[in-house]
PDB file of C-alpha atoms in Angstrom:
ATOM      1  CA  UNK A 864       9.844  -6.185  -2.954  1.00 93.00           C
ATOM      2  CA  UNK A 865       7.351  -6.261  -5.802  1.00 96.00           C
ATOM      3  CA  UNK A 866       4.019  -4.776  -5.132  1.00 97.00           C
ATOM      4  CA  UNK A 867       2.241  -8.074  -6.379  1.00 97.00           C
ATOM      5  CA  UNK A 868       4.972  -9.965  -3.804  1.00 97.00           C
ATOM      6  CA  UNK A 869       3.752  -8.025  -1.134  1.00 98.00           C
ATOM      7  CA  UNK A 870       0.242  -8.334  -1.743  1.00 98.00           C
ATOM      8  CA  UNK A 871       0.219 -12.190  -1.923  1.00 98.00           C
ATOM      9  CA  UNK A 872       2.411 -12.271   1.568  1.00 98.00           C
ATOM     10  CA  UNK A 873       0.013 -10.416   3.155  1.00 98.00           C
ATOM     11  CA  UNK A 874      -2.922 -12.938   1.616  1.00 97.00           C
ATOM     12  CA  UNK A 875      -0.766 -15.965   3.067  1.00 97.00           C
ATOM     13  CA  UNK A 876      -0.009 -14.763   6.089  1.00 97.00           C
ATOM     14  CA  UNK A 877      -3.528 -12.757   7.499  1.00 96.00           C
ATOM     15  CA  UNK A 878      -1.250 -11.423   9.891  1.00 98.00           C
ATOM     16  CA  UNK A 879       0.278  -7.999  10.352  1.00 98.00           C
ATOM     17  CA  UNK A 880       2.144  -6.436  13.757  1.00 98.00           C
ATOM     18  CA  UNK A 881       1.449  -2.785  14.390  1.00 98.00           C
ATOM     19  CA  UNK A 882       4.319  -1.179  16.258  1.00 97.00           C
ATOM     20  CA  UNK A 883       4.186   2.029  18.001  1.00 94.00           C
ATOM     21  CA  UNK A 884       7.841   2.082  19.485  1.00 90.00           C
ATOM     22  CA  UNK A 885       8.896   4.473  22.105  1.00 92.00           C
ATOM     23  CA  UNK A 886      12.025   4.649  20.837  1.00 95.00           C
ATOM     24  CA  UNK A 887      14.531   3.000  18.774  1.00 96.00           C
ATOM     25  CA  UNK A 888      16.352   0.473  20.981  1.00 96.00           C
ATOM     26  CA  UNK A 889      12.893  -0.556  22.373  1.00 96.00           C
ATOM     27  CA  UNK A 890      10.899  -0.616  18.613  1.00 97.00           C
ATOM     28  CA  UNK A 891      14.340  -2.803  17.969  1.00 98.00           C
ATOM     29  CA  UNK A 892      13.226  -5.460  20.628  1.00 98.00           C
ATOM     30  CA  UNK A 893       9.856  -5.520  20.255  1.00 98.00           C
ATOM     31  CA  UNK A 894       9.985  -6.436  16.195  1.00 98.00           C
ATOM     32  CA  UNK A 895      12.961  -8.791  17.083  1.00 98.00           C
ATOM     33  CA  UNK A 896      10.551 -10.600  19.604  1.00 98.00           C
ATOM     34  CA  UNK A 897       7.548 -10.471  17.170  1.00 98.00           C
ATOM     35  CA  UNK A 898       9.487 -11.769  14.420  1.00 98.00           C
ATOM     36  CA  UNK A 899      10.747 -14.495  16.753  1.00 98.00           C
ATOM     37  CA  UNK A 900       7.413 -15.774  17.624  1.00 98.00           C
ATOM     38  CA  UNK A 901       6.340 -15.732  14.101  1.00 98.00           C
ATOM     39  CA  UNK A 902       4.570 -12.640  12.554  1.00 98.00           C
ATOM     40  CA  UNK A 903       6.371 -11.636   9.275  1.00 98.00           C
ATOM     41  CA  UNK A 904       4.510  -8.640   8.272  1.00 98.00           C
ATOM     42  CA  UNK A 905       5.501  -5.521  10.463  1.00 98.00           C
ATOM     43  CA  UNK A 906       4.154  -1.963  10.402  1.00 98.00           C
ATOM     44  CA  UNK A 907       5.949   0.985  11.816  1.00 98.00           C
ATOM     45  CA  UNK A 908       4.030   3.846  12.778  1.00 98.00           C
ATOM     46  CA  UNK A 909       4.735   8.142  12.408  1.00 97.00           C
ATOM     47  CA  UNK A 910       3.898   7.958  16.263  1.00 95.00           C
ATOM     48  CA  UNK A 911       7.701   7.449  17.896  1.00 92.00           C
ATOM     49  CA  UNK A 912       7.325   8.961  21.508  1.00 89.00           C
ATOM     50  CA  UNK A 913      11.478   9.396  21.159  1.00 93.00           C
ATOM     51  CA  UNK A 914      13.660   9.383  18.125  1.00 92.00           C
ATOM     52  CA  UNK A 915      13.217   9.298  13.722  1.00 96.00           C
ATOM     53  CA  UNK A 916      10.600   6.563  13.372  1.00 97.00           C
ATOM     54  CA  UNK A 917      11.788   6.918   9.496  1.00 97.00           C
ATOM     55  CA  UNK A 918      14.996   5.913  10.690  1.00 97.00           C
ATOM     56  CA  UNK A 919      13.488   3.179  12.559  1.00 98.00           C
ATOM     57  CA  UNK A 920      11.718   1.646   9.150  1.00 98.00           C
ATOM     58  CA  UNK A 921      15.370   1.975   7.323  1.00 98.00           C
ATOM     59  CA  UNK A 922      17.125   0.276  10.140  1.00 98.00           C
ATOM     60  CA  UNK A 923      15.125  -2.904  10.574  1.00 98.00           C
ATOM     61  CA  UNK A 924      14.541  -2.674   6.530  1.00 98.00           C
ATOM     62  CA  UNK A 925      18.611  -3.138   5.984  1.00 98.00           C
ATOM     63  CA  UNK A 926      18.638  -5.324   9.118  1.00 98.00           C
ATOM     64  CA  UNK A 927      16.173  -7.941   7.653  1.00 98.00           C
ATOM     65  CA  UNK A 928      16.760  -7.343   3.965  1.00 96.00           C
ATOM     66  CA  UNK A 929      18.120 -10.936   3.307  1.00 96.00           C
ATOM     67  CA  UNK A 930      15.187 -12.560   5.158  1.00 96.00           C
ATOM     68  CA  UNK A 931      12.529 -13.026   1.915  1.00 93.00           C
ATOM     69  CA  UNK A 932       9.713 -13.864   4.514  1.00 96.00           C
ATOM     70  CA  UNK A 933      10.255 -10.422   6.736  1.00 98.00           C
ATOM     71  CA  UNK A 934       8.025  -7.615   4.864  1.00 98.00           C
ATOM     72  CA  UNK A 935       8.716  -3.900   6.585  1.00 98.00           C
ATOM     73  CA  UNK A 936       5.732  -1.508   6.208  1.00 98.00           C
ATOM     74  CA  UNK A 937       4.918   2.159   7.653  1.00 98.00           C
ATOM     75  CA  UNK A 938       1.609   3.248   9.254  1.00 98.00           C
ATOM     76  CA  UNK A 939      -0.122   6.141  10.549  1.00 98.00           C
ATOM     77  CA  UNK A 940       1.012   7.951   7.028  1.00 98.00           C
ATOM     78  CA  UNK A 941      -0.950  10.713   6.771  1.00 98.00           C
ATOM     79  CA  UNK A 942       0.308  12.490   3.865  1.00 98.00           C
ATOM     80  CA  UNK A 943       2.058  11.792   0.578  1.00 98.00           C
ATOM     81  CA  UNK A 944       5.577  13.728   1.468  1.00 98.00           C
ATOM     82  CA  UNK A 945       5.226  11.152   4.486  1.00 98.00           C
ATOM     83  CA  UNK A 946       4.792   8.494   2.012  1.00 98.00           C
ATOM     84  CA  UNK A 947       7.141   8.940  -0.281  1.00 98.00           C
ATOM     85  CA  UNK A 948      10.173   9.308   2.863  1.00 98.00           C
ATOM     86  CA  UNK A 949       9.105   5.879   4.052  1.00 98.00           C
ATOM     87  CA  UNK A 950       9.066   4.387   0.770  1.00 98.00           C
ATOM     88  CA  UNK A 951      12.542   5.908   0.060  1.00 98.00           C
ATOM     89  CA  UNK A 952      13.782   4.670   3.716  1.00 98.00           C
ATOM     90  CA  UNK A 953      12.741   0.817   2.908  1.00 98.00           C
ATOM     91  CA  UNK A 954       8.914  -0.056   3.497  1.00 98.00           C
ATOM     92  CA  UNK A 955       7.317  -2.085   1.500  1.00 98.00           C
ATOM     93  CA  UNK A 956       3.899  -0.926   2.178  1.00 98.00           C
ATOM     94  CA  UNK A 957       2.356   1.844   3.587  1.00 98.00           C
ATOM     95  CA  UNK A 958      -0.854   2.205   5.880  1.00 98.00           C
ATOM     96  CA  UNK A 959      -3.064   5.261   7.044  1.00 98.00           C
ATOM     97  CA  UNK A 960      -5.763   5.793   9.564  1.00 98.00           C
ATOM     98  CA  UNK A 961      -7.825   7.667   7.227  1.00 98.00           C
ATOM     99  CA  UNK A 962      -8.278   8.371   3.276  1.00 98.00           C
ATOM    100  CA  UNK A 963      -6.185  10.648   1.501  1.00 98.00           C
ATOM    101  CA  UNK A 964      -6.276  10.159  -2.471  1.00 98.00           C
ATOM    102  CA  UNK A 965      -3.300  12.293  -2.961  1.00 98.00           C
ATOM    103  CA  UNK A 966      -0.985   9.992  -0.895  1.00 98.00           C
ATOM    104  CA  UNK A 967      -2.425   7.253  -2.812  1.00 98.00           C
ATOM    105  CA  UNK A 968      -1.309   8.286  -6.454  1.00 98.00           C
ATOM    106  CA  UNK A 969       1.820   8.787  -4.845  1.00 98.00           C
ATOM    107  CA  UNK A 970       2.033   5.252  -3.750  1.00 98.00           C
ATOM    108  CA  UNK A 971       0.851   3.872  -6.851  1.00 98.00           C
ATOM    109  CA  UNK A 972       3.406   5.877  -8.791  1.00 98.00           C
ATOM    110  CA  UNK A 973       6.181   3.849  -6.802  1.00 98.00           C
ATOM    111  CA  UNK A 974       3.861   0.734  -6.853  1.00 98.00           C
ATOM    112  CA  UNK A 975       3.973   0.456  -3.324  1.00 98.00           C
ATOM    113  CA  UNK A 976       0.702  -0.885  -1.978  1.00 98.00           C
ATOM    114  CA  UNK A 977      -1.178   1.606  -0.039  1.00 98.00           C
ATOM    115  CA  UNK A 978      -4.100   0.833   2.773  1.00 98.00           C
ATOM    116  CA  UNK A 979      -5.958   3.726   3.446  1.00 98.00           C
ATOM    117  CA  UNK A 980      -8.562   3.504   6.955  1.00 98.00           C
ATOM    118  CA  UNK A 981     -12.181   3.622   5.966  1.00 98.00           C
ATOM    119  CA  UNK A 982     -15.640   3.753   8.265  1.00 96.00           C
ATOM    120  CA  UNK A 983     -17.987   3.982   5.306  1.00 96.00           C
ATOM    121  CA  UNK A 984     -18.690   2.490   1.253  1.00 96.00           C
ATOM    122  CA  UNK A 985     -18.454   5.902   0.443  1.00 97.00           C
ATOM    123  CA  UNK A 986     -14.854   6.141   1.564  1.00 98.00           C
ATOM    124  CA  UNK A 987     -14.481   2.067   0.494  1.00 98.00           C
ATOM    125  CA  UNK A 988     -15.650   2.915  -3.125  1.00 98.00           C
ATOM    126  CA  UNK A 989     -12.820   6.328  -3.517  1.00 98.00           C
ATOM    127  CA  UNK A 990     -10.101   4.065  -1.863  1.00 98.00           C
ATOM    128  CA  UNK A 991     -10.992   1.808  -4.440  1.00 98.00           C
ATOM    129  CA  UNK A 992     -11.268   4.034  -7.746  1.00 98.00           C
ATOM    130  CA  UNK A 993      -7.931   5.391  -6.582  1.00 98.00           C
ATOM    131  CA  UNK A 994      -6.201   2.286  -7.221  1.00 97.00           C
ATOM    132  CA  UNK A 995      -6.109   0.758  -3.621  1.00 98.00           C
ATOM    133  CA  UNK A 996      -5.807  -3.401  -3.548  1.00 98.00           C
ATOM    134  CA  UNK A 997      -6.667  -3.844   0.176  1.00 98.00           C
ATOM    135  CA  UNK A 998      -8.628  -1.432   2.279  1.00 98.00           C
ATOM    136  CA  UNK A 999      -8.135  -0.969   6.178  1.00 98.00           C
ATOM    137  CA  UNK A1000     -11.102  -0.769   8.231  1.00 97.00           C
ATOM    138  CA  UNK A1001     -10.601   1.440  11.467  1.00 97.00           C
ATOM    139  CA  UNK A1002     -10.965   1.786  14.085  1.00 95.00           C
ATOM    140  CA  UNK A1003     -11.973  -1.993  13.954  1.00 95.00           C
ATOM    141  CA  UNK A1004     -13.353  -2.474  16.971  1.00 94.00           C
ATOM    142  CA  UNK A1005     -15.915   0.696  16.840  1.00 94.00           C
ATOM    143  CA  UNK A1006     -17.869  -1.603  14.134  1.00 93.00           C
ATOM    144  CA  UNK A1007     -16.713  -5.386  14.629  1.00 95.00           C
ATOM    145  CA  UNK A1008     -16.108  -8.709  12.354  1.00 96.00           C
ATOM    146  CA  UNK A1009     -20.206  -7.942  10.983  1.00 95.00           C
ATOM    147  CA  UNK A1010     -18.534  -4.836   9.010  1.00 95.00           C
ATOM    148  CA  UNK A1011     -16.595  -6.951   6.341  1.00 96.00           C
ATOM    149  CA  UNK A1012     -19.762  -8.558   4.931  1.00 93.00           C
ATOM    150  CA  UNK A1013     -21.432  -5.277   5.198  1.00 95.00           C
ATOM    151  CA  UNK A1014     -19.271  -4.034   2.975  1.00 97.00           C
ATOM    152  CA  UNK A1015     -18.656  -6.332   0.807  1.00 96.00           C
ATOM    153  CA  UNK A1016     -22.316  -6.849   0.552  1.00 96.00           C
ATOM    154  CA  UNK A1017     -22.441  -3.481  -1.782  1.00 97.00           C
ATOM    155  CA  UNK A1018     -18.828  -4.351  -2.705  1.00 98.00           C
ATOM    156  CA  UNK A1019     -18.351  -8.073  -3.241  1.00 97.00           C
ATOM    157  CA  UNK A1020     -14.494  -7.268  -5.258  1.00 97.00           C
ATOM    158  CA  UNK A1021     -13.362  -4.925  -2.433  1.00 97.00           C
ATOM    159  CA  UNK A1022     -10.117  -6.530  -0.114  1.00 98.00           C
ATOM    160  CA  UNK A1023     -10.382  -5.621   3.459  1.00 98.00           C
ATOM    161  CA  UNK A1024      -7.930  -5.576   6.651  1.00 98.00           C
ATOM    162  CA  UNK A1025      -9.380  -4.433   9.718  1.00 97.00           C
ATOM    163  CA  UNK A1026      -6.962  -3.171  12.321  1.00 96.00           C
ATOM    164  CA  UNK A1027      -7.757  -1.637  15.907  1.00 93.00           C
ATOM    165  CA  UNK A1028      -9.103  -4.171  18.758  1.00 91.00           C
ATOM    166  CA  UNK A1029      -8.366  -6.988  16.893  1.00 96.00           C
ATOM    167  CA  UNK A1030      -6.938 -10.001  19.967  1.00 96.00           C
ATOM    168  CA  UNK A1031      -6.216 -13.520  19.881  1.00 96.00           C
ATOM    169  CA  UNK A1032     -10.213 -14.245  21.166  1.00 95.00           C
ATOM    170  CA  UNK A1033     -11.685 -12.646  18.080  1.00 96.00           C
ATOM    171  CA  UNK A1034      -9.082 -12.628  14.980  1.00 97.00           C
ATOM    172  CA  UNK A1035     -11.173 -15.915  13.988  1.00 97.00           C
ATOM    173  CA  UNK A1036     -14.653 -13.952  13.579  1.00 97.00           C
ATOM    174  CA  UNK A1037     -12.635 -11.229  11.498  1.00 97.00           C
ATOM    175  CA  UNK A1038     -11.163 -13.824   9.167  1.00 97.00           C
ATOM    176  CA  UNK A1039     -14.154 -15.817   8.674  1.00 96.00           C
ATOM    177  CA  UNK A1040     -16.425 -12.988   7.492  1.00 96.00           C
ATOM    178  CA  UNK A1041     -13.812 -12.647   4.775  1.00 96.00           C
ATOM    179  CA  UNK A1042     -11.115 -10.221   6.216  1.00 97.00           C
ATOM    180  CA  UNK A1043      -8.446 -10.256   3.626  1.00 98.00           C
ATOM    181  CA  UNK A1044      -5.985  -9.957   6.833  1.00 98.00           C
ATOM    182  CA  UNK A1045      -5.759  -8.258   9.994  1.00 98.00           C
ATOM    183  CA  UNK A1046      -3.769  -5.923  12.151  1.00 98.00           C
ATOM    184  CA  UNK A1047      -3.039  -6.143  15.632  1.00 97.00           C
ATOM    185  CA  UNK A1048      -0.881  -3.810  18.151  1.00 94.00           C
ATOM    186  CA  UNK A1049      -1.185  -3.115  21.744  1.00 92.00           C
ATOM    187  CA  UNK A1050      -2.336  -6.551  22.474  1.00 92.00           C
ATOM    188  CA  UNK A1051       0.190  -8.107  21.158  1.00 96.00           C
ATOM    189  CA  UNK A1052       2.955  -5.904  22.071  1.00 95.00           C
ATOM    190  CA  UNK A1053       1.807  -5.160  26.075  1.00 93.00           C
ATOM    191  CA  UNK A1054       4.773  -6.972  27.494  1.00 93.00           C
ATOM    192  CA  UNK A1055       7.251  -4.222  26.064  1.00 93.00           C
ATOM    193  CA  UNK A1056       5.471  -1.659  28.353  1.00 90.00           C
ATOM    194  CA  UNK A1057       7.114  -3.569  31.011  1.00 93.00           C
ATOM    195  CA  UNK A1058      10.465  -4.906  29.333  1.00 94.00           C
ATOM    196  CA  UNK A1059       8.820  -8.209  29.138  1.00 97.00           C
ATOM    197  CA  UNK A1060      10.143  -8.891  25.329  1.00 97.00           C
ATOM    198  CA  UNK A1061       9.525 -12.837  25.691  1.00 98.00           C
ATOM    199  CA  UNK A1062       5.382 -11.813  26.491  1.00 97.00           C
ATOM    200  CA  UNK A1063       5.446 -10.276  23.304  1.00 98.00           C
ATOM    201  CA  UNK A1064       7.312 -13.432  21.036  1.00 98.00           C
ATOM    202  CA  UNK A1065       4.377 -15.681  23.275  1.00 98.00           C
ATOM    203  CA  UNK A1066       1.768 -13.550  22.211  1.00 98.00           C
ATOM    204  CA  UNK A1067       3.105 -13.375  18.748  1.00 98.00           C
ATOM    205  CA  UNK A1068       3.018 -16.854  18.482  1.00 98.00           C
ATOM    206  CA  UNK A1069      -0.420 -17.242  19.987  1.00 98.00           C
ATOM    207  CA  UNK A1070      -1.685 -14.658  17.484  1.00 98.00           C
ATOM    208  CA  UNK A1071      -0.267 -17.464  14.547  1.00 98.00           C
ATOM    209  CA  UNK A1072      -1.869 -20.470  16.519  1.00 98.00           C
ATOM    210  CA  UNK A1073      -5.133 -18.406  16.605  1.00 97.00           C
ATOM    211  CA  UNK A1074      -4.653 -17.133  12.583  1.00 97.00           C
ATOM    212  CA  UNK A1075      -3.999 -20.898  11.262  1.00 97.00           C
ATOM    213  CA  UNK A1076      -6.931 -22.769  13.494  1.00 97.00           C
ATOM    214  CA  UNK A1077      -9.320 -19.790  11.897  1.00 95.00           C
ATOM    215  CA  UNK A1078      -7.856 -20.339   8.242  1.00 91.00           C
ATOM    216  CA  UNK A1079      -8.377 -24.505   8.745  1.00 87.00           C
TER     217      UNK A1079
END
């Protein structure tokens, strides 16, 4: 999928599921389920308890390949030789906790969108002069829905997606102080922890419900 393709799904849909599988047949179910109730953007993290989470990100890449709305990303990528293995296994994008510039050149060379995490402008403004589109903000719920405006106070053309402690109460607040998406993960996927797939498809959908009354 086209950078530019990517970009503009993850504009349309606010919405992206961060899963930390413990393994493959559970990581399996729980994207399955979230997909089910409605999320189309899904992140895979580096942090597999059991198992080749870069296997993981080319399996459910080849599984969904013919589904145009189902956009497979990788997160907690810490370096570029991380980068460049899930690029080559089938993610579309690819998401850090922190900034590293050198994994970003190497996502811009494949024009693969990169989000690196950021907790000041400092880090906002060398994200940006790197080439980065859309900026994470983590750990979100450290600073709270008041940190996009004070960022884009200094930085009124800067794109930001806050993930960490982001819920179905407050995803409104983040989107109208001018989030350019959000990302959500172990409130939305809780049920797995106790096999309880059809918890996570209800909370899925309750996370759309919540993402379209904020948007209208």
């Amino acid at each position: 999928m086209k950078k530019e393709m990517v970009l503009a799904r993850l504009r349309e849909d606010c919405l992206v599921a961060v899963i930390r599988a413990k393994n493959l047949e559970e990581g399996e179910k729980v994207v399955d389920a979230i997909i089910k109730g409605g999320i189309n953007l899904i992140e895979i993290t580096m942090t597999m308890e059991e198992g080749n989470p870069i296997e993981f990100i080319s399996a459910m890449a080849k599984k969904y390949k013919d589904n145009d709305r189902i956009v497979i990303g990788a997160g907690t990528v810490l370096d570029p030789e991380t980068a460049r293995q899930v690029i080559l296994a089938g993610a579309n994008y690819v998401v850090s906790p922190g900034l590293n510039v050198d994994t970003i050149r190497l996502c811009n060379r494949y024009r693969v969108p990169m989000l690196p995490g950021v907790m000041s402008p400092t880090e906002a403004i060398t994200a940006m002069e790197a080439g980065c589109d859309v900026i994470k903000i983590f750990p979100g719920n450290i600073v709270g829905p008041a940190a996009i405006s004070s960022f884009k106070g200094p930085l009124p053309q800067g794109e930001f997606m806050p993930s960490g402690g982001v819920d179905v109460d407050n995803v409104d607040k983040w989107l109208k102080a001018g989030a350019y998406a959000v990302g959500t993960g172990s409130s939305l996927t809780k049920g797995a922890k106790t096999g309880d797939f059809e918890a996570v498809t209800k909370k899925a959908q309750e996370f759309v419900a919540a993402v379209a009354a904020a948007r209208a």
